[in-house]
Short mmCIF file of C-alpha atoms in Angstrom, two decimals:
data_model
loop_
_atom_site.label_atom_id
_atom_site.label_comp_id
_atom_site.label_asym_id
_atom_site.label_seq_id
_atom_site.Cartn_x
_atom_site.Cartn_y
_atom_site.Cartn_z
CA ASP L 478 -29.39 -105.41 -104.64
CA SER L 479 -27.69 -105.41 -107.67
CA TRP L 480 -24.96 -102.43 -106.47
CA GLY L 481 -23.86 -105.02 -103.77
CA ILE L 482 -23.10 -107.62 -106.23
CA PHE L 483 -21.64 -105.20 -108.66
CA THR L 484 -19.34 -104.23 -105.37
CA PHE L 485 -18.53 -107.67 -104.72
CA LEU L 486 -17.31 -108.74 -108.16
CA CYS L 487 -15.27 -105.91 -108.22
CA ALA L 488 -13.70 -106.41 -104.82
CA ALA L 489 -13.24 -109.99 -106.29
CA LEU L 490 -11.83 -108.88 -109.52
CA CYS L 491 -9.40 -106.49 -107.87
CA ASN L 492 -7.62 -109.60 -106.15
CA LEU L 493 -5.78 -110.40 -109.31
CA PRO L 494 -2.14 -109.13 -109.27
CA ALA L 495 -0.84 -106.40 -111.02
CA LEU L 496 -4.09 -104.82 -111.98
CA PRO L 497 -3.84 -101.09 -111.28
CA ALA L 498 -7.42 -99.26 -111.54
CA LEU L 499 -9.39 -101.87 -113.36
CA ASN L 500 -12.71 -100.63 -114.87
CA CYS L 501 -14.70 -103.25 -114.35
CA SER L 502 -17.36 -102.56 -117.34
CA GLU L 503 -14.31 -103.39 -119.23
CA GLU L 504 -14.60 -106.76 -121.57
CA LEU L 505 -13.47 -109.46 -119.70
CA GLY L 506 -10.91 -112.23 -120.52
CA PRO L 507 -12.21 -115.60 -120.04
CA GLY L 508 -10.07 -116.57 -116.89
CA GLN L 509 -11.52 -113.37 -115.25
CA SER L 510 -15.23 -114.32 -116.42
CA ILE L 511 -14.80 -117.76 -114.91
CA GLN L 512 -13.36 -116.56 -111.60
CA GLN L 513 -16.28 -114.09 -111.13
CA THR L 514 -18.78 -116.65 -112.01
CA TYR L 515 -17.30 -118.96 -109.78
CA ASP L 516 -17.28 -116.17 -106.79
CA LEU L 517 -20.95 -115.78 -107.82
CA THR L 518 -21.94 -119.45 -107.54
CA ARG L 519 -20.15 -119.39 -103.88
CA TYR L 520 -21.83 -116.15 -102.86
CA LEU L 521 -25.66 -117.92 -103.93
CA GLU L 522 -24.63 -120.78 -102.00
CA HIS L 523 -23.92 -118.45 -98.94
CA GLN L 524 -27.39 -116.36 -99.55
CA LEU L 525 -29.35 -119.52 -100.04
CA ARG L 526 -28.80 -120.97 -96.78
CA THR L 527 -30.55 -118.00 -95.08
CA LEU L 528 -32.95 -117.81 -97.14
CA ALA L 529 -33.86 -121.39 -97.05
CA GLY L 530 -33.95 -121.33 -93.42
CA THR L 531 -36.19 -118.37 -93.05
CA TYR L 532 -38.37 -120.15 -96.24
CA LEU L 533 -38.80 -123.38 -94.25
CA ASN L 534 -39.46 -121.89 -91.15
CA TYR L 535 -42.42 -119.88 -92.57
CA LEU L 536 -43.40 -123.34 -94.29
CA GLY L 537 -43.30 -124.76 -91.10
CA PRO L 538 -42.75 -128.50 -89.34
CA PRO L 539 -41.80 -130.76 -90.85
CA PHE L 540 -40.46 -129.04 -93.63
CA ASN L 541 -37.91 -127.15 -91.50
CA GLU L 542 -36.73 -130.47 -90.15
CA PRO L 543 -33.43 -131.29 -90.75
CA ASP L 544 -34.12 -135.11 -92.19
CA PHE L 545 -36.94 -134.24 -94.04
CA ASN L 546 -37.25 -135.87 -97.03
CA PRO L 547 -40.64 -135.91 -98.89
CA PRO L 548 -41.73 -137.69 -102.17
CA ARG L 549 -40.98 -135.48 -105.04
CA LEU L 550 -44.30 -135.76 -107.24
CA ALA L 551 -44.05 -136.71 -111.09
CA ARG L 552 -44.77 -133.28 -112.84
CA ALA L 553 -44.12 -132.59 -116.62
CA GLU L 554 -41.64 -129.43 -117.02
CA ARG L 555 -40.88 -128.69 -113.34
CA VAL L 556 -37.68 -127.47 -111.62
CA PRO L 557 -34.79 -128.90 -113.58
CA SER L 558 -33.14 -131.96 -111.32
CA ALA L 559 -29.75 -131.24 -110.29
CA THR L 560 -29.41 -135.17 -109.83
CA VAL L 561 -27.67 -136.77 -112.91
CA ASP L 562 -24.80 -139.22 -113.42
CA LEU L 563 -21.76 -137.86 -112.54
CA ASP L 564 -19.55 -139.30 -114.77
CA LEU L 565 -22.34 -138.53 -117.42
CA TRP L 566 -21.70 -135.24 -116.49
CA ARG L 567 -18.39 -134.74 -116.23
CA GLY L 568 -18.15 -136.45 -119.96
CA LEU L 569 -20.16 -133.49 -121.53
CA THR L 570 -18.40 -130.79 -123.43
CA ASP L 571 -17.60 -127.51 -121.50
CA ASN L 572 -19.94 -125.75 -124.07
CA ALA L 573 -22.99 -128.76 -123.41
CA ARG L 574 -22.23 -128.17 -119.48
CA LEU L 575 -21.93 -124.40 -119.14
CA ALA L 576 -25.41 -124.53 -121.59
CA ALA L 577 -27.03 -126.87 -119.10
CA ASN L 578 -26.19 -124.25 -116.17
CA TYR L 579 -27.46 -121.60 -117.75
CA ARG L 580 -30.76 -123.02 -118.79
CA ALA L 581 -31.51 -124.45 -115.63
CA TYR L 582 -30.59 -121.04 -113.83
CA SER L 583 -33.06 -119.30 -115.59
CA ARG L 584 -35.78 -121.50 -114.98
CA LEU L 585 -34.82 -121.97 -111.56
CA LEU L 586 -35.22 -118.13 -111.58
CA CYS L 587 -38.57 -118.04 -113.26
CA TYR L 588 -40.12 -120.46 -110.60
CA LEU L 589 -38.48 -118.35 -107.90
CA ARG L 590 -40.45 -115.15 -109.17
CA VAL L 591 -43.66 -117.11 -109.11
CA LEU L 592 -42.80 -117.53 -105.24
CA ASP L 593 -41.63 -114.04 -104.90
CA GLY L 594 -45.37 -113.21 -105.76
CA GLN L 595 -47.26 -115.54 -103.30
CA VAL L 596 -45.07 -115.27 -100.13
CA GLY L 597 -46.55 -113.94 -97.02
CA THR L 598 -44.51 -111.86 -94.82
CA ALA L 599 -42.27 -108.68 -95.93
CA GLU L 600 -39.22 -110.00 -94.70
CA LEU L 601 -39.59 -113.01 -96.88
CA ARG L 602 -40.18 -111.28 -99.87
CA HIS L 603 -37.43 -108.88 -99.54
CA ARG L 604 -35.16 -111.64 -99.08
CA LEU L 605 -36.47 -113.22 -102.20
CA ALA L 606 -36.15 -110.57 -104.29
CA HIS L 607 -32.73 -109.83 -103.27
CA PHE L 608 -31.82 -113.47 -104.00
CA CYS L 609 -33.30 -113.57 -107.66
CA ALA L 610 -31.53 -110.09 -108.70
CA SER L 611 -28.35 -112.07 -107.20
CA LEU L 612 -29.57 -115.53 -109.45
CA GLN L 613 -30.26 -112.94 -112.49
CA GLY L 614 -26.51 -112.10 -112.31
CA LEU L 615 -25.47 -115.41 -112.45
CA VAL L 616 -27.06 -116.32 -115.45
CA LEU L 617 -25.96 -113.09 -117.29
CA SER L 618 -22.36 -114.46 -115.85
CA ILE L 619 -22.59 -117.79 -117.40
CA GLY L 620 -23.57 -116.10 -120.42
CA GLY L 621 -20.68 -113.89 -120.34
CA VAL L 622 -18.36 -116.77 -119.63
CA MET L 623 -19.84 -118.69 -122.43
CA SER L 624 -19.35 -115.83 -124.94
CA SER L 625 -15.93 -115.14 -123.84
CA LEU L 626 -15.07 -118.90 -124.46
CA GLY L 627 -16.60 -118.40 -127.93
CA TYR L 628 -19.57 -120.66 -127.56
CA PRO L 629 -23.42 -119.70 -128.57
CA LEU L 630 -26.02 -118.79 -125.80
CA PRO L 631 -28.68 -121.41 -125.36
CA ALA L 632 -31.59 -120.36 -127.96
CA GLY L 633 -35.22 -119.11 -126.65
CA PRO L 634 -36.38 -117.56 -123.68
CA PRO L 635 -36.93 -120.46 -120.84
CA ALA L 636 -40.75 -121.65 -120.56
CA PRO L 637 -42.46 -119.51 -118.12
CA PRO L 638 -44.24 -121.95 -115.34
CA GLY L 639 -47.82 -121.10 -116.47
CA ALA L 640 -50.70 -121.89 -114.00
CA PRO L 641 -49.62 -123.01 -110.49
CA LEU L 642 -49.98 -126.69 -110.84
CA ALA L 643 -50.27 -127.01 -107.16
CA SER L 644 -54.33 -127.54 -106.15
CA ASN L 645 -53.37 -128.21 -102.65
CA ASP L 646 -51.57 -125.99 -100.42
CA PHE L 647 -49.67 -128.61 -98.70
CA LEU L 648 -48.54 -129.95 -102.15
CA LYS L 649 -47.40 -126.66 -103.26
CA LYS L 650 -45.27 -126.36 -100.24
CA MET L 651 -43.71 -129.70 -101.20
CA ASP L 652 -42.71 -127.96 -104.32
CA ASP L 653 -41.20 -125.20 -102.68
CA PHE L 654 -38.98 -127.28 -100.83
CA TRP L 655 -37.80 -129.14 -103.49
CA LEU L 656 -37.08 -126.06 -105.58
CA LEU L 657 -34.76 -124.58 -102.97
CA LYS L 658 -33.29 -128.28 -102.69
CA GLU L 659 -32.51 -128.41 -106.24
CA LEU L 660 -31.36 -124.80 -106.45
CA GLN L 661 -29.15 -126.07 -103.73
CA THR L 662 -27.70 -129.00 -105.30
CA TRP L 663 -27.10 -126.88 -108.74
CA LEU L 664 -25.08 -124.18 -106.86
CA TRP L 665 -22.98 -126.92 -105.11
CA ARG L 666 -22.16 -128.86 -108.44
CA SER L 667 -21.86 -125.35 -110.54
CA ALA L 668 -19.28 -124.12 -108.11
CA LYS L 669 -17.10 -127.75 -108.86
CA ASP L 670 -17.80 -127.03 -112.67
CA PHE L 671 -16.34 -123.44 -112.15
CA ASN L 672 -13.50 -124.15 -110.33
CA ARG L 673 -12.63 -127.15 -112.90
CA LEU L 674 -13.22 -124.70 -116.11
CA LYS L 675 -11.17 -121.98 -114.18
CA LYS L 676 -8.00 -123.94 -114.10
CA ARG L 677 -8.53 -125.60 -117.59
CA VAL L 678 -8.50 -121.69 -119.03
CA PRO L 679 -5.21 -121.71 -120.08
CA PRO L 680 -3.07 -118.70 -118.32
CA ALA L 681 -1.32 -117.88 -121.27
CA VAL L 682 -4.54 -116.16 -122.95
CA VAL L 683 -4.64 -114.20 -119.66
CA THR L 684 -1.13 -112.68 -119.66
CA LEU L 685 -1.37 -112.26 -123.58
CA ARG L 686 -4.17 -109.73 -122.32
CA LEU L 687 -2.37 -107.70 -120.19
CA GLU L 688 0.53 -107.20 -122.46
CA ALA L 689 -1.56 -106.15 -124.98
CA ARG L 690 -2.85 -103.47 -122.77
CA GLY L 691 0.46 -102.42 -121.77
CA PHE L 692 0.78 -103.70 -118.25
CA THR T 1450 -48.86 -135.53 -87.55
CA LEU T 1451 -49.89 -131.85 -87.31
CA ASN T 1452 -46.80 -129.60 -87.51
CA GLY T 1453 -44.43 -132.61 -87.20
CA ARG T 1454 -45.84 -133.89 -83.86
CA ARG T 1455 -48.17 -136.74 -83.70
CA LEU T 1456 -51.60 -136.99 -83.38
CA PRO T 1457 -53.30 -139.17 -80.82
CA PRO T 1458 -54.35 -142.16 -82.54
CA ALA T 1459 -58.14 -141.22 -81.48
CA SER T 1460 -58.36 -138.34 -83.30
CA TYR T 1461 -58.18 -140.29 -86.82
CA THR T 1462 -60.20 -143.29 -88.21
CA ALA T 1463 -59.55 -145.15 -91.69
CA LEU T 1464 -62.71 -144.94 -93.93
CA GLY T 1465 -60.98 -146.83 -96.71
CA PRO T 1466 -57.72 -147.59 -98.09
CA SER T 1467 -57.14 -144.09 -99.33
CA THR T 1468 -59.20 -141.96 -97.08
CA LEU T 1469 -58.84 -140.96 -93.23
CA SER T 1470 -61.02 -139.16 -91.06
CA VAL T 1471 -59.52 -136.98 -88.69
CA ALA T 1472 -61.13 -134.84 -85.80
CA LEU T 1473 -59.49 -132.01 -83.99
CA ALA T 1474 -60.58 -130.09 -81.16
CA HIS T 1475 -59.33 -126.91 -79.14
CA LEU T 1476 -57.14 -125.99 -82.08
CA ASN T 1477 -54.89 -123.17 -81.16
CA GLY T 1478 -54.47 -120.50 -83.90
CA SER T 1479 -52.07 -121.54 -86.91
CA ARG T 1480 -48.38 -121.86 -85.83
CA GLN T 1481 -47.51 -119.90 -89.22
CA GLN T 1482 -49.12 -118.26 -91.43
CA SER T 1483 -48.29 -120.41 -94.23
CA GLY T 1484 -50.87 -122.95 -92.56
CA ASP T 1485 -50.81 -125.53 -90.36
CA ASN T 1486 -49.13 -128.87 -91.81
CA LEU T 1487 -51.25 -132.10 -91.48
CA VAL T 1488 -49.71 -135.01 -92.80
CA CYS T 1489 -50.61 -138.16 -93.04
CA HIS T 1490 -47.61 -140.99 -92.79
CA SER T 1491 -47.24 -144.71 -93.82
CA ARG T 1492 -46.04 -147.19 -91.39
CA ASP T 1493 -42.29 -146.22 -91.91
CA GLY T 1494 -42.62 -142.69 -91.66
CA GLY T 1495 -42.81 -141.69 -95.12
CA ILE T 1496 -45.24 -139.11 -96.28
CA LEU T 1497 -48.65 -140.26 -98.16
CA ALA T 1498 -50.62 -137.08 -98.22
CA GLY T 1499 -50.82 -133.73 -96.62
CA SER T 1500 -53.25 -130.47 -96.01
CA CYS T 1501 -52.53 -127.16 -94.85
CA LEU T 1502 -54.84 -125.74 -91.77
CA TYR T 1503 -55.70 -122.05 -91.44
CA VAL T 1504 -57.02 -121.60 -87.54
CA GLY T 1505 -57.48 -118.24 -86.53
CA LEU T 1506 -59.92 -115.17 -86.36
CA PRO T 1507 -61.83 -113.09 -89.09
CA PRO T 1508 -59.79 -109.92 -89.22
CA GLU T 1509 -60.59 -107.00 -86.80
CA LYS T 1510 -62.33 -103.31 -88.08
CA PRO T 1511 -58.78 -101.08 -88.52
CA VAL T 1512 -58.50 -98.10 -86.33
CA ASN T 1513 -56.62 -95.14 -85.59
CA ILE T 1514 -56.71 -94.01 -89.34
CA THR T 1515 -54.67 -90.83 -89.61
CA CYS T 1516 -53.75 -88.82 -92.91
CA TRP T 1517 -51.21 -86.13 -93.77
CA SER T 1518 -50.61 -84.58 -96.82
CA LYS T 1519 -47.23 -83.28 -98.05
CA ASN T 1520 -47.30 -79.77 -99.21
CA MET T 1521 -50.54 -80.89 -100.97
CA LYS T 1522 -49.30 -82.66 -103.41
CA ASP T 1523 -50.21 -86.22 -102.10
CA LEU T 1524 -51.91 -88.56 -99.20
CA THR T 1525 -50.39 -90.72 -96.94
CA CYS T 1526 -52.59 -92.55 -94.61
CA LYS T 1527 -51.72 -95.22 -91.80
CA TRP T 1528 -53.94 -96.80 -89.50
CA ALA T 1529 -54.07 -99.65 -86.56
CA PRO T 1530 -55.08 -103.36 -87.22
CA GLY T 1531 -57.65 -104.28 -84.81
CA THR T 1532 -56.49 -106.23 -81.94
CA GLU T 1533 -56.44 -110.20 -83.13
CA GLY T 1534 -57.73 -110.83 -86.42
CA GLU T 1535 -54.15 -109.67 -87.72
CA THR T 1536 -51.68 -112.75 -85.82
CA PHE T 1537 -52.81 -116.41 -87.02
CA LEU T 1538 -53.53 -115.46 -90.64
CA HIS T 1539 -52.09 -113.50 -93.16
CA THR T 1540 -54.42 -110.46 -93.62
CA ASN T 1541 -54.64 -108.17 -96.45
CA TYR T 1542 -55.25 -104.40 -96.16
CA THR T 1543 -56.64 -102.50 -98.89
CA LEU T 1544 -56.98 -98.60 -98.35
CA LYS T 1545 -59.92 -96.99 -100.14
CA TYR T 1546 -60.78 -93.29 -101.13
CA LYS T 1547 -63.43 -91.63 -103.04
CA LEU T 1548 -65.08 -88.09 -103.31
CA ARG T 1549 -67.78 -87.53 -101.16
CA TRP T 1550 -70.23 -86.37 -103.72
CA TYR T 1551 -68.93 -88.46 -106.45
CA GLY T 1552 -69.56 -92.50 -106.74
CA ARG T 1553 -66.39 -94.10 -107.80
CA ASP T 1554 -64.06 -95.98 -105.16
CA ASN T 1555 -60.38 -95.72 -105.93
CA THR T 1556 -57.82 -98.25 -104.26
CA CYS T 1557 -54.40 -96.96 -102.72
CA GLN T 1558 -51.24 -98.78 -104.65
CA GLU T 1559 -48.27 -97.66 -102.67
CA TYR T 1560 -48.34 -99.93 -99.40
CA HIS T 1561 -45.81 -99.72 -96.43
CA THR T 1562 -44.41 -96.14 -97.18
CA ALA T 1563 -44.70 -94.97 -93.94
CA GLY T 1564 -44.47 -98.46 -91.70
CA PRO T 1565 -46.51 -101.77 -92.10
CA TYR T 1566 -50.08 -100.41 -91.88
CA SER T 1567 -49.73 -97.15 -94.76
CA CYS T 1568 -50.50 -96.04 -97.94
CA HIS T 1569 -49.31 -93.45 -100.39
CA ILE T 1570 -51.46 -91.96 -102.72
CA PRO T 1571 -49.02 -89.84 -105.06
CA LYS T 1572 -51.31 -87.98 -107.36
CA ASP T 1573 -55.01 -86.96 -108.69
CA LEU T 1574 -56.03 -85.41 -105.56
CA ALA T 1575 -58.65 -82.84 -105.41
CA LEU T 1576 -58.59 -79.67 -103.32
CA PHE T 1577 -61.28 -78.12 -101.29
CA THR T 1578 -63.36 -80.69 -101.42
CA PRO T 1579 -64.04 -83.67 -98.86
CA TYR T 1580 -62.74 -86.91 -99.44
CA GLU T 1581 -64.20 -90.51 -97.79
CA ILE T 1582 -61.65 -92.72 -96.71
CA TRP T 1583 -61.46 -96.29 -95.01
CA VAL T 1584 -59.30 -99.38 -94.85
CA GLU T 1585 -60.74 -103.18 -95.47
CA ALA T 1586 -58.94 -105.59 -93.50
CA SER T 1587 -59.60 -109.23 -95.47
CA ASN T 1588 -58.08 -112.70 -94.32
CA ARG T 1589 -59.37 -116.48 -95.28
CA LEU T 1590 -62.10 -116.28 -92.89
CA GLY T 1591 -63.53 -112.77 -93.61
CA VAL T 1592 -63.35 -108.88 -94.26
CA ALA T 1593 -63.52 -105.88 -91.73
CA VAL T 1594 -64.49 -102.26 -92.71
CA SER T 1595 -63.03 -99.66 -90.63
CA ASP T 1596 -64.96 -96.78 -89.73
CA VAL T 1597 -64.86 -93.89 -92.44
CA VAL T 1598 -62.56 -90.94 -92.19
CA MET T 1599 -63.81 -87.77 -94.09
CA LEU T 1600 -61.19 -84.86 -94.70
CA ASP T 1601 -60.70 -82.14 -96.84
CA ILE T 1602 -56.69 -82.62 -98.23
CA LEU T 1603 -56.49 -78.78 -97.08
CA ASP T 1604 -56.85 -79.24 -93.53
CA VAL T 1605 -54.10 -81.89 -93.13
CA VAL T 1606 -51.43 -80.42 -94.75
CA THR T 1607 -47.75 -80.94 -93.37
CA THR T 1608 -44.25 -79.37 -95.29
CA ASP T 1609 -40.86 -79.70 -95.12
CA PRO T 1610 -38.79 -78.60 -92.07
CA PRO T 1611 -37.59 -75.06 -92.59
CA SER T 1612 -34.09 -75.00 -93.80
CA ASP T 1613 -30.80 -73.26 -93.70
CA VAL T 1614 -31.18 -73.03 -89.92
CA HIS T 1615 -28.29 -71.03 -88.04
CA VAL T 1616 -27.94 -70.81 -84.66
CA SER T 1617 -24.93 -67.90 -83.74
CA ARG T 1618 -23.96 -65.98 -80.78
CA VAL T 1619 -25.51 -62.32 -79.93
CA GLY T 1620 -22.24 -60.22 -79.52
CA ASP T 1621 -20.62 -60.78 -76.19
CA LEU T 1622 -23.69 -61.80 -74.37
CA GLU T 1623 -23.15 -64.86 -72.58
CA ASP T 1624 -26.50 -66.42 -72.19
CA GLN T 1625 -28.26 -65.89 -75.68
CA LEU T 1626 -28.10 -67.48 -78.92
CA SER T 1627 -29.82 -66.13 -81.96
CA VAL T 1628 -31.87 -68.49 -84.33
CA ARG T 1629 -32.29 -67.65 -88.22
CA TRP T 1630 -33.95 -70.00 -90.82
CA SER T 1631 -35.88 -70.25 -93.99
CA SER T 1632 -39.28 -70.94 -94.61
CA PRO T 1633 -39.83 -73.93 -96.56
CA PRO T 1634 -39.65 -73.09 -100.41
CA ALA T 1635 -42.61 -75.55 -101.00
CA LEU T 1636 -45.20 -73.58 -99.92
CA LYS T 1637 -44.35 -70.45 -101.04
CA ASP T 1638 -47.07 -69.92 -103.73
CA PHE T 1639 -49.65 -70.91 -101.79
CA LEU T 1640 -51.16 -68.54 -99.27
CA PHE T 1641 -50.41 -69.54 -95.95
CA GLN T 1642 -48.94 -68.12 -92.56
CA ALA T 1643 -46.84 -70.51 -91.22
CA LYS T 1644 -46.08 -70.87 -87.75
CA TYR T 1645 -42.70 -71.93 -86.49
CA GLN T 1646 -41.52 -73.65 -82.88
CA ILE T 1647 -38.22 -74.25 -81.98
CA GLN T 1648 -36.68 -76.62 -79.50
CA TYR T 1649 -33.18 -76.62 -77.54
CA ARG T 1650 -31.51 -78.78 -74.99
CA VAL T 1651 -28.15 -78.86 -73.44
CA GLU T 1652 -25.46 -81.23 -75.58
CA ASP T 1653 -25.29 -83.47 -72.59
CA SER T 1654 -29.11 -83.46 -71.42
CA SER T 1655 -31.94 -85.34 -73.33
CA GLU T 1656 -34.58 -82.86 -72.10
CA TRP T 1657 -35.97 -80.57 -74.75
CA LYS T 1658 -37.04 -76.90 -74.11
CA VAL T 1659 -39.89 -75.82 -76.32
CA VAL T 1660 -40.18 -72.24 -77.51
CA ASP T 1661 -44.22 -71.94 -79.04
CA ASP T 1662 -44.74 -68.53 -79.90
CA VAL T 1663 -42.25 -67.87 -82.19
CA GLY T 1664 -45.52 -66.73 -84.97
CA ASN T 1665 -44.29 -66.35 -88.27
CA GLN T 1666 -41.01 -64.40 -88.02
CA THR T 1667 -37.89 -66.53 -89.21
CA SER T 1668 -35.69 -65.34 -86.57
CA CYS T 1669 -35.92 -65.77 -82.75
CA ARG T 1670 -33.63 -64.87 -79.93
CA LEU T 1671 -33.22 -67.46 -77.21
CA ALA T 1672 -32.03 -65.85 -73.80
CA GLY T 1673 -31.64 -67.32 -70.38
CA LEU T 1674 -29.17 -69.63 -71.29
CA ARG T 1675 -25.94 -71.04 -69.60
CA PRO T 1676 -23.14 -69.33 -70.52
CA GLY T 1677 -20.28 -71.63 -72.12
CA THR T 1678 -22.57 -74.27 -73.08
CA VAL T 1679 -22.97 -76.09 -76.06
CA TYR T 1680 -26.66 -75.92 -77.08
CA PHE T 1681 -28.56 -77.79 -80.13
CA VAL T 1682 -31.59 -76.17 -81.72
CA GLN T 1683 -34.32 -77.72 -84.17
CA VAL T 1684 -37.01 -76.13 -85.66
CA ARG T 1685 -40.16 -76.95 -87.39
CA CYS T 1686 -43.28 -75.31 -89.35
CA ASN T 1687 -47.04 -75.81 -89.20
CA PRO T 1688 -48.74 -74.29 -92.48
CA PHE T 1689 -51.53 -72.60 -90.78
CA GLY T 1690 -54.04 -71.56 -92.30
CA ILE T 1691 -53.71 -72.85 -95.73
CA TYR T 1692 -55.77 -70.56 -98.12
CA GLY T 1693 -57.37 -68.50 -95.53
CA SER T 1694 -58.69 -71.51 -93.34
CA LYS T 1695 -58.40 -70.86 -89.29
CA LYS T 1696 -57.05 -73.99 -89.06
CA ALA T 1697 -53.64 -75.15 -88.43
CA GLY T 1698 -51.89 -77.74 -90.39
CA ILE T 1699 -49.79 -80.63 -89.30
CA TRP T 1700 -46.49 -79.82 -87.76
CA SER T 1701 -43.65 -80.61 -90.17
CA ASP T 1702 -40.44 -82.86 -88.69
CA TRP T 1703 -38.10 -81.25 -87.23
CA SER T 1704 -34.76 -79.56 -89.10
CA ASN T 1705 -31.59 -81.53 -88.10
CA PRO T 1706 -30.27 -80.19 -85.23
CA THR T 1707 -27.85 -77.38 -85.38
CA ALA T 1708 -25.29 -76.69 -82.44
CA ALA T 1709 -23.85 -73.33 -81.32
CA SER T 1710 -21.86 -72.30 -78.07
CA THR T 1711 -22.55 -69.94 -75.36
CA PRO T 1712 -19.51 -67.45 -74.93
CA ARG T 1713 -17.92 -68.02 -71.70
CA SER T 1714 -17.39 -65.47 -68.90
CA GLU T 1715 -13.60 -65.34 -68.45
CA ARG T 1716 -13.03 -65.10 -72.61
CA ALA T 1717 -14.70 -61.75 -73.06
CA ALA T 1718 -15.32 -60.89 -76.81
CA GLY T 1719 -15.74 -62.92 -80.08
CA GLY T 1720 -18.84 -63.69 -81.72
CA CYS T 1721 -20.02 -65.91 -84.80
CA ASP T 1722 -19.92 -63.07 -87.35
CA PRO T 1723 -16.24 -62.24 -89.16
CA LYS T 1724 -17.21 -58.73 -90.24
CA GLY T 1725 -17.51 -55.73 -88.29
CA GLY T 1726 -15.59 -54.67 -85.29
CA GLU T 1727 -12.56 -52.59 -85.90
CA GLN T 1728 -10.92 -53.78 -82.18
CA ASN T 1729 -7.70 -55.87 -82.73
CA THR T 1730 -7.41 -57.56 -79.77
CA THR T 1731 -5.10 -60.25 -79.56
CA LEU T 1732 -8.04 -62.77 -78.39
CA ARG T 1733 -10.09 -61.69 -81.53
CA ARG T 1734 -7.33 -62.34 -83.65
CA GLU T 1735 -6.94 -65.35 -82.10
CA LEU T 1736 -10.59 -66.19 -82.35
CA LYS T 1737 -10.30 -65.25 -86.27
CA GLN T 1738 -7.62 -67.85 -86.45
CA PHE T 1739 -9.40 -70.53 -84.78
CA PHE T 1740 -12.75 -70.21 -86.96
CA GLY T 1741 -10.42 -70.69 -90.17
CA TRP T 1742 -9.30 -73.53 -88.40
CA VAL T 1743 -12.47 -74.84 -87.86
CA LYS T 1744 -13.40 -74.38 -91.28
CA LYS T 1745 -10.48 -76.96 -92.45
CA HIS T 1746 -10.73 -79.66 -89.72
CA ALA T 1747 -14.32 -79.52 -88.68
CA TYR T 1748 -16.64 -78.79 -92.13
CA GLY T 1749 -17.77 -75.95 -90.89
CA CYS T 1750 -19.95 -74.56 -87.97
CA SER T 1751 -22.24 -76.64 -87.25
CA ASN T 1752 -19.79 -78.77 -85.07
CA LEU T 1753 -18.30 -75.76 -83.15
CA GLY T 1754 -17.84 -76.08 -79.50
CA ILE T 1755 -15.76 -75.38 -76.51
CA LYS T 1756 -14.16 -78.80 -76.95
CA LEU T 1757 -13.15 -77.88 -80.24
CA TYR T 1758 -11.54 -74.83 -78.86
CA ASP T 1759 -9.69 -76.49 -76.58
CA GLN T 1760 -8.28 -79.17 -78.74
CA TRP T 1761 -6.99 -75.94 -81.01
CA ARG T 1762 -5.36 -74.44 -78.01
CA VAL T 1763 -3.69 -77.57 -77.51
CA TRP T 1764 -2.64 -77.56 -80.87
CA LEU T 1765 -1.68 -74.54 -80.59
CA GLN T 1766 0.69 -74.62 -77.59
CA LYS T 1767 2.46 -77.87 -79.36
CA SER T 1768 2.74 -75.64 -82.39
CA HIS T 1769 4.41 -72.63 -80.46
CA LYS T 1770 6.96 -75.00 -78.86
CA THR T 1771 8.21 -76.15 -82.28
CA ARG T 1772 7.98 -72.83 -83.97
CA ASN T 1773 9.45 -70.73 -81.48
CA GLN T 1774 7.03 -68.23 -82.52
CA VAL T 1775 6.37 -64.73 -80.50
CA GLY T 1776 3.56 -62.51 -80.19
CA LYS T 1777 0.59 -64.81 -78.87
CA GLU T 1778 -0.11 -65.89 -75.59
CA PRO T 1779 -0.60 -69.43 -74.52
#
């Protein structure tokens, strides 16, 4: 739930040295925002492992088999693919990379929410709801990083998934499988992105802000 | 394959380049509610196509519908699924209700409020008139409707447990405790005769004794108790005879347990009430100090017990040794 995330974020923040009673609702410098986003990404990766395990068991074999690799159906405007040319990806500006992350997670969140409405068991619905809340937090966090670095947020709400495209329950299961797979890859790569970004944001900026507050 | 396991080649034949005919007999109920996975593979194991199979039974009639109304404001009902229909296929339950003398069916919206097979109707309920209530169970193979239950909200009223339950000693009497409580406030504007029940047990036993004939008073004296023992006491309320009906309502939950101890014979005197008594015995003064200490260290009287008293005695002895005070017996 959102309180859990908030507590987690506050705990992560409080690990920074020499910060007495920091009010979590204060405006954060970019260094802190990036650290938070990184931590949230790792938390989501962890949560996704459990969620995916439960969900794939719900789909049943062969979906929950370790080397399962079904074909991807060519569908327009579907789940944003995490597989990109790594050199190309690294060659992007920080702004472009952050924007791509922001857009991807917004759309992934939409698809997950549709899933939430259709899934059978109460336990799964509960886990999905919790994950969606956390993912929403990530989208907002990335927005926060972009703002603190002076980048504009990507325009417009993500296009809603619309009517379910799978005419066949089995095809829908395959779509669900790939949604979780892509989500996994996105989170894995985002963690690396934020880790690298964190090292690039000048620490002087952070110190300056602390001094300005008289610490 | 079916759920990842190869099917015997005899069970399928190719009718054309892209059509396969499969015949499966003696299927067990679906392994998962999302459907069994029937998959067609190419020679190298890759997936060519798939289908979900749903094998199960149509639902059985839901049974044992019981409802209750909290303070006549709402209605919660729970039921049990019929025996088999539930397991292999996902079953949807819908609780419906209508006023007996008017045509319109209403559907309950808030599910799982009191367990997985329950629903809560929060408002717009009429009193003094019968409702018809039933549950529909449906899955991919069919629908089953429970028997209709007819009730008037006033017949199934329950309320909150009594509040402010206090248990105290009765003077020096070693075998008695006095219990006091307040009638639940929510029903104070409605005409009814509350009936109460008390249950109590010894601290280290799990056997409750029930006092049934409490009637509608808000106090009771428990007798025949063991001296020097800690007791846990709970009270519950039944809104009997709402609006003059002669019928009982539904018992509330038990109040949170309240603890108290009966006095022990060697230590005569001492009761829970601080007022009254001009006796200035050493022991009485000691007990007064004890209760002051308890208030500070045990968050109120509800954790009162002989063990706590002994702990205090130990502390007192230690502090006497360090402070060297005169005038108190160890």
